[in-house]
Amino acid sequence: MPVFRLTCSALLCCALLTAGCQGTDENCPQGTVFADPEEIPAGTSQTSLSVEVTNPFPDNGLEVVTLLSSVSGSIADPSARMTTFACALDVSGPVEVCVNATYEEPSDASGALSDVPNVDGSFEYLRSSHIRLPDPLECSRTTCSVIVCPEDKNECPEVSELTVAPEVLAEGETATITVAASDPDDNPDALVTTLTARRGTIADPNASETTYSCDPEAGGFIEICVVASDGDGSCDIERCTSVRCPGDPDQNTCPIIESLTADPLSNGAASTTVRVNATDPDEFPVPLRTELSAETGVFADRFASETLFVCGAPGPTEVCVKANDGDPDCDVTSCIIVQCPSDIPANVCPNLNVINAIPSVIRPGDTSTLVQTRGWDTDLFPMPLTLTLSALWGSFENTENVPGAGQVVQQDATYNCDRPGEVELCVDATDGACTKTLCTIVSCPDDVPIAP
């Protein structure tokens, strides 16, 4: 980080120093967050946020960085100056939204290098203001505003039907697309459905019944999707299907995510079942693979078509699935919002303090040793603690996770050598969100036969 040299010019009184030019609050940037509207109307759950910044030293060459936060609900992009806030489903009334503003040294530091080097050979940056500027590491200022969340939140639309008939088209034939969608509360705006097709033409993309015509230059399976929206972007829902057009496909047919759904969370629950329905019409070039992801929370098996999702933070959480058939140009992604409760606790990472090999030096004539592992998780959240043993070579037996007293999980496994020499044995302890690792060294005897 550049060093700031203090030089009091004739036009700037050195008394400025006593006013706080040391990175104190008065000389640090301040962000102010505004919500529009501040009181979110009943039947909706979103408001727009904007951040205005006051910079006491606009010419100091330092960038102002802001970060939004809230104790409940979710912020679409916490680092943006304009974004949206969505209330948590189980929270109503005042919610505090805060913005922290700090200085950040840009990669290409502004200011001029002095002509005289320091004793250590480095050069100092001289600023045109000739006063000591705030240290970016010491400047941090937070201000808050209040948003009022309504008791009655927006209920998201539902798509109960998306069909294409016939599913296989002959030359010059058209298909009829039928969409059935509804909005339980008709809020905040009128329900709109929008149809799209990867290739070809849809006569009326916003109609509940319309026709589809193939592109003469694109045969094979064509993806057709509908998005139902009630004006709340966090509530948009997408469904997809396919139609087969005459002729050969002009390229690999990408996977189709027909649906991504999650069961509504009941009161007090922090987990839900997520289901993925995806297909690859041409099953080419490799078998279809789907992978679930979320910025917070964990999945029991993120590659499964049906799995448990455990919330990791309060408020609306975006859950996405990516489908791929091995073609990097064919990655397809779909996302939904899972309404996590506002009282999600902060995760406490598991403890791992034991991996013992008994003995660690295996005697000639033997090929195995006992491996003991011990870990515990004080909050049993978000997933049950799991211990997993690994080694670069050799094999393990009896690796079952055995529950013990005091939320302890233990293993009494056997490690089998398959070659002489030292080998590192490691154990991973994870609760789904945090992983800790311990390792130990085992020495296998020289008379161990080398595995083929």
Short mmCIF file of N, CA and C in Angstrom, two decimals, residues 354-441:
data_model
loop_
_atom_site.label_atom_id
_atom_site.label_comp_id
_atom_site.label_asym_id
_atom_site.label_seq_id
_atom_site.Cartn_x
_atom_site.Cartn_y
_atom_site.Cartn_z
N VAL A 354 -9.27 -36.09 16.06
CA VAL A 354 -8.62 -37.39 16.19
C VAL A 354 -8.52 -38.09 14.85
N ILE A 355 -7.31 -38.48 14.47
CA ILE A 355 -7.07 -39.54 13.49
C ILE A 355 -5.82 -40.27 13.97
N ASN A 356 -6.01 -41.48 14.44
CA ASN A 356 -4.93 -42.29 14.97
C ASN A 356 -4.79 -43.57 14.17
N ALA A 357 -3.56 -43.94 13.86
CA ALA A 357 -3.26 -45.23 13.25
C ALA A 357 -2.55 -46.08 14.30
N ILE A 358 -3.12 -47.23 14.63
CA ILE A 358 -2.59 -48.07 15.70
C ILE A 358 -2.30 -49.47 15.14
N PRO A 359 -1.01 -49.77 14.85
CA PRO A 359 0.17 -48.91 14.98
C PRO A 359 0.36 -48.06 13.72
N SER A 360 1.16 -47.01 13.86
CA SER A 360 1.46 -46.17 12.70
C SER A 360 2.59 -46.75 11.86
N VAL A 361 3.43 -47.60 12.49
CA VAL A 361 4.47 -48.33 11.76
C VAL A 361 4.08 -49.80 11.78
N ILE A 362 3.67 -50.30 10.64
CA ILE A 362 3.17 -51.67 10.55
C ILE A 362 4.36 -52.64 10.51
N ARG A 363 4.29 -53.68 11.34
CA ARG A 363 5.38 -54.64 11.45
C ARG A 363 5.47 -55.54 10.20
N PRO A 364 6.68 -56.00 9.89
CA PRO A 364 6.82 -56.95 8.78
C PRO A 364 5.91 -58.17 8.99
N GLY A 365 5.33 -58.60 7.92
CA GLY A 365 4.40 -59.72 7.99
C GLY A 365 2.96 -59.29 8.07
N ASP A 366 2.70 -58.03 8.49
CA ASP A 366 1.35 -57.49 8.54
C ASP A 366 1.14 -56.53 7.37
N THR A 367 -0.12 -56.31 7.01
CA THR A 367 -0.42 -55.39 5.90
C THR A 367 -1.51 -54.38 6.27
N SER A 368 -1.98 -54.40 7.52
CA SER A 368 -3.09 -53.51 7.88
C SER A 368 -2.87 -52.89 9.24
N THR A 369 -3.65 -51.84 9.51
CA THR A 369 -3.60 -51.15 10.79
C THR A 369 -4.97 -50.59 11.12
N LEU A 370 -5.24 -50.40 12.41
CA LEU A 370 -6.49 -49.81 12.87
C LEU A 370 -6.41 -48.29 12.73
N VAL A 371 -7.45 -47.67 12.17
CA VAL A 371 -7.50 -46.21 12.03
C VAL A 371 -8.73 -45.70 12.78
N GLN A 372 -8.50 -44.86 13.79
CA GLN A 372 -9.58 -44.30 14.59
C GLN A 372 -9.73 -42.82 14.26
N THR A 373 -10.97 -42.39 14.04
CA THR A 373 -11.26 -40.97 13.82
C THR A 373 -12.39 -40.55 14.76
N ARG A 374 -12.37 -39.29 15.18
CA ARG A 374 -13.40 -38.76 16.07
C ARG A 374 -13.69 -37.30 15.68
N GLY A 375 -14.97 -36.98 15.57
CA GLY A 375 -15.39 -35.60 15.32
C GLY A 375 -16.73 -35.36 15.96
N TRP A 376 -17.12 -34.10 16.11
CA TRP A 376 -18.44 -33.80 16.63
C TRP A 376 -18.92 -32.46 16.10
N ASP A 377 -20.23 -32.31 16.06
CA ASP A 377 -20.85 -31.08 15.54
C ASP A 377 -21.85 -30.59 16.58
N THR A 378 -21.59 -29.43 17.14
CA THR A 378 -22.40 -28.96 18.27
C THR A 378 -23.81 -28.56 17.88
N ASP A 379 -24.03 -28.13 16.63
CA ASP A 379 -25.37 -27.65 16.25
C ASP A 379 -26.13 -28.62 15.34
N LEU A 380 -25.47 -29.70 14.89
CA LEU A 380 -26.12 -30.68 14.01
C LEU A 380 -26.78 -30.00 12.81
N PHE A 381 -26.12 -28.98 12.26
CA PHE A 381 -26.71 -28.15 11.21
C PHE A 381 -25.64 -27.80 10.21
N PRO A 382 -25.92 -27.70 8.92
CA PRO A 382 -27.22 -27.94 8.30
C PRO A 382 -27.49 -29.40 7.94
N MET A 383 -26.43 -30.25 7.95
CA MET A 383 -26.60 -31.67 7.65
C MET A 383 -25.89 -32.48 8.73
N PRO A 384 -26.25 -33.75 8.90
CA PRO A 384 -25.55 -34.58 9.88
C PRO A 384 -24.06 -34.66 9.57
N LEU A 385 -23.25 -34.70 10.62
CA LEU A 385 -21.80 -34.78 10.45
C LEU A 385 -21.41 -36.10 9.78
N THR A 386 -20.50 -36.00 8.81
CA THR A 386 -20.02 -37.18 8.10
C THR A 386 -18.50 -37.18 8.10
N LEU A 387 -17.90 -38.33 8.44
CA LEU A 387 -16.45 -38.52 8.39
C LEU A 387 -16.11 -39.39 7.19
N THR A 388 -15.10 -38.98 6.40
CA THR A 388 -14.71 -39.72 5.21
C THR A 388 -13.20 -39.88 5.18
N LEU A 389 -12.72 -41.12 5.12
CA LEU A 389 -11.29 -41.42 5.06
C LEU A 389 -10.81 -41.50 3.62
N SER A 390 -9.55 -41.12 3.40
CA SER A 390 -8.97 -41.19 2.06
C SER A 390 -7.47 -41.42 2.17
N ALA A 391 -6.90 -41.99 1.11
CA ALA A 391 -5.46 -42.21 1.02
C ALA A 391 -5.08 -42.26 -0.44
N LEU A 392 -3.83 -41.91 -0.73
CA LEU A 392 -3.37 -41.89 -2.12
C LEU A 392 -3.35 -43.30 -2.70
N TRP A 393 -3.03 -44.28 -1.87
CA TRP A 393 -3.08 -45.68 -2.31
C TRP A 393 -3.44 -46.55 -1.13
N GLY A 394 -3.70 -47.82 -1.40
CA GLY A 394 -4.22 -48.70 -0.36
C GLY A 394 -5.73 -48.63 -0.30
N SER A 395 -6.33 -49.29 0.70
CA SER A 395 -7.79 -49.32 0.80
C SER A 395 -8.22 -49.33 2.26
N PHE A 396 -9.50 -48.96 2.48
CA PHE A 396 -10.08 -48.94 3.82
C PHE A 396 -11.22 -49.95 3.91
N GLU A 397 -11.41 -50.47 5.10
CA GLU A 397 -12.56 -51.32 5.41
C GLU A 397 -13.21 -50.80 6.69
N ASN A 398 -14.48 -51.15 6.88
CA ASN A 398 -15.22 -50.80 8.11
C ASN A 398 -15.18 -49.30 8.39
N THR A 399 -15.56 -48.51 7.39
CA THR A 399 -15.51 -47.05 7.52
C THR A 399 -16.83 -46.44 7.98
N GLU A 400 -17.73 -47.26 8.51
CA GLU A 400 -19.04 -46.75 8.93
C GLU A 400 -18.89 -45.62 9.94
N ASN A 401 -19.77 -44.62 9.82
CA ASN A 401 -19.86 -43.54 10.80
C ASN A 401 -20.75 -44.00 11.95
N VAL A 402 -20.19 -44.07 13.15
CA VAL A 402 -20.92 -44.58 14.32
C VAL A 402 -21.20 -43.42 15.26
N PRO A 403 -22.49 -43.12 15.55
CA PRO A 403 -22.81 -42.04 16.49
C PRO A 403 -22.36 -42.41 17.90
N GLY A 404 -21.85 -41.40 18.61
CA GLY A 404 -21.45 -41.59 20.00
C GLY A 404 -22.12 -40.58 20.89
N ALA A 405 -21.77 -40.58 22.16
CA ALA A 405 -22.36 -39.64 23.11
C ALA A 405 -21.86 -38.23 22.83
N GLY A 406 -22.70 -37.23 23.16
CA GLY A 406 -22.29 -35.84 23.02
C GLY A 406 -22.12 -35.40 21.59
N GLN A 407 -22.97 -35.91 20.70
CA GLN A 407 -22.96 -35.52 19.28
C GLN A 407 -21.65 -35.86 18.59
N VAL A 408 -21.00 -36.91 19.10
CA VAL A 408 -19.74 -37.39 18.52
C VAL A 408 -20.05 -38.41 17.42
N VAL A 409 -19.26 -38.35 16.35
CA VAL A 409 -19.28 -39.36 15.30
C VAL A 409 -17.89 -39.97 15.23
N GLN A 410 -17.80 -41.29 15.16
CA GLN A 410 -16.50 -41.94 15.19
C GLN A 410 -16.41 -43.04 14.14
N GLN A 411 -15.16 -43.36 13.80
CA GLN A 411 -14.85 -44.47 12.91
C GLN A 411 -13.77 -45.34 13.54
N ASP A 412 -13.92 -46.64 13.43
CA ASP A 412 -12.88 -47.59 13.80
C ASP A 412 -12.64 -48.45 12.56
N ALA A 413 -11.85 -47.91 11.66
CA ALA A 413 -11.67 -48.51 10.34
C ALA A 413 -10.37 -49.29 10.27
N THR A 414 -10.20 -50.00 9.18
CA THR A 414 -8.97 -50.74 8.90
C THR A 414 -8.37 -50.22 7.60
N TYR A 415 -7.07 -49.91 7.65
CA TYR A 415 -6.36 -49.51 6.43
C TYR A 415 -5.50 -50.68 5.97
N ASN A 416 -5.56 -51.00 4.68
CA ASN A 416 -4.79 -52.09 4.09
C ASN A 416 -3.74 -51.55 3.13
N CYS A 417 -2.47 -51.86 3.40
CA CYS A 417 -1.39 -51.46 2.50
C CYS A 417 -1.44 -52.27 1.21
N ASP A 418 -1.03 -51.65 0.11
CA ASP A 418 -0.87 -52.42 -1.12
C ASP A 418 0.50 -52.18 -1.76
N ARG A 419 1.40 -51.58 -0.99
CA ARG A 419 2.78 -51.37 -1.42
C ARG A 419 3.59 -50.90 -0.21
N PRO A 420 4.89 -51.09 -0.22
CA PRO A 420 5.71 -50.64 0.92
C PRO A 420 5.91 -49.12 0.90
N GLY A 421 6.32 -48.58 2.07
CA GLY A 421 6.62 -47.16 2.17
C GLY A 421 5.60 -46.38 2.96
N GLU A 422 5.83 -45.09 3.08
CA GLU A 422 4.93 -44.22 3.84
C GLU A 422 3.75 -43.77 2.99
N VAL A 423 2.60 -43.62 3.66
CA VAL A 423 1.39 -43.14 2.99
C VAL A 423 0.64 -42.22 3.95
N GLU A 424 0.08 -41.16 3.41
CA GLU A 424 -0.69 -40.21 4.23
C GLU A 424 -2.16 -40.62 4.24
N LEU A 425 -2.70 -40.80 5.45
CA LEU A 425 -4.12 -41.08 5.62
C LEU A 425 -4.80 -39.81 6.12
N CYS A 426 -5.93 -39.45 5.52
CA CYS A 426 -6.64 -38.22 5.88
C CYS A 426 -8.11 -38.53 6.15
N VAL A 427 -8.71 -37.72 7.01
CA VAL A 427 -10.14 -37.80 7.27
C VAL A 427 -10.74 -36.41 7.09
N ASP A 428 -11.85 -36.34 6.36
CA ASP A 428 -12.61 -35.10 6.19
C ASP A 428 -13.85 -35.18 7.06
N ALA A 429 -14.12 -34.11 7.79
CA ALA A 429 -15.35 -33.99 8.58
C ALA A 429 -16.16 -32.85 8.00
N THR A 430 -17.40 -33.13 7.61
CA THR A 430 -18.23 -32.08 7.01
C THR A 430 -19.65 -32.14 7.53
N ASP A 431 -20.25 -30.96 7.67
CA ASP A 431 -21.68 -30.86 7.99
C ASP A 431 -22.47 -30.37 6.78
N GLY A 432 -21.84 -30.45 5.61
CA GLY A 432 -22.46 -29.99 4.39
C GLY A 432 -22.06 -28.59 4.00
N ALA A 433 -21.73 -27.76 5.00
CA ALA A 433 -21.34 -26.38 4.74
C ALA A 433 -19.87 -26.15 5.05
N CYS A 434 -19.35 -26.79 6.08
CA CYS A 434 -17.95 -26.65 6.48
C CYS A 434 -17.26 -28.00 6.39
N THR A 435 -16.00 -27.98 6.00
CA THR A 435 -15.20 -29.20 5.95
C THR A 435 -13.87 -28.97 6.65
N LYS A 436 -13.51 -29.91 7.54
CA LYS A 436 -12.20 -29.87 8.20
C LYS A 436 -11.48 -31.18 7.91
N THR A 437 -10.15 -31.11 7.85
CA THR A 437 -9.34 -32.27 7.47
C THR A 437 -8.19 -32.47 8.45
N LEU A 438 -7.95 -33.72 8.83
CA LEU A 438 -6.78 -34.11 9.61
C LEU A 438 -6.09 -35.26 8.90
N CYS A 439 -4.76 -35.31 9.02
CA CYS A 439 -4.00 -36.36 8.35
C CYS A 439 -2.96 -36.95 9.30
N THR A 440 -2.54 -38.15 8.99
CA THR A 440 -1.46 -38.81 9.72
C THR A 440 -0.68 -39.68 8.73
N ILE A 441 0.52 -40.09 9.15
CA ILE A 441 1.38 -40.90 8.28
C ILE A 441 1.44 -42.33 8.80
#
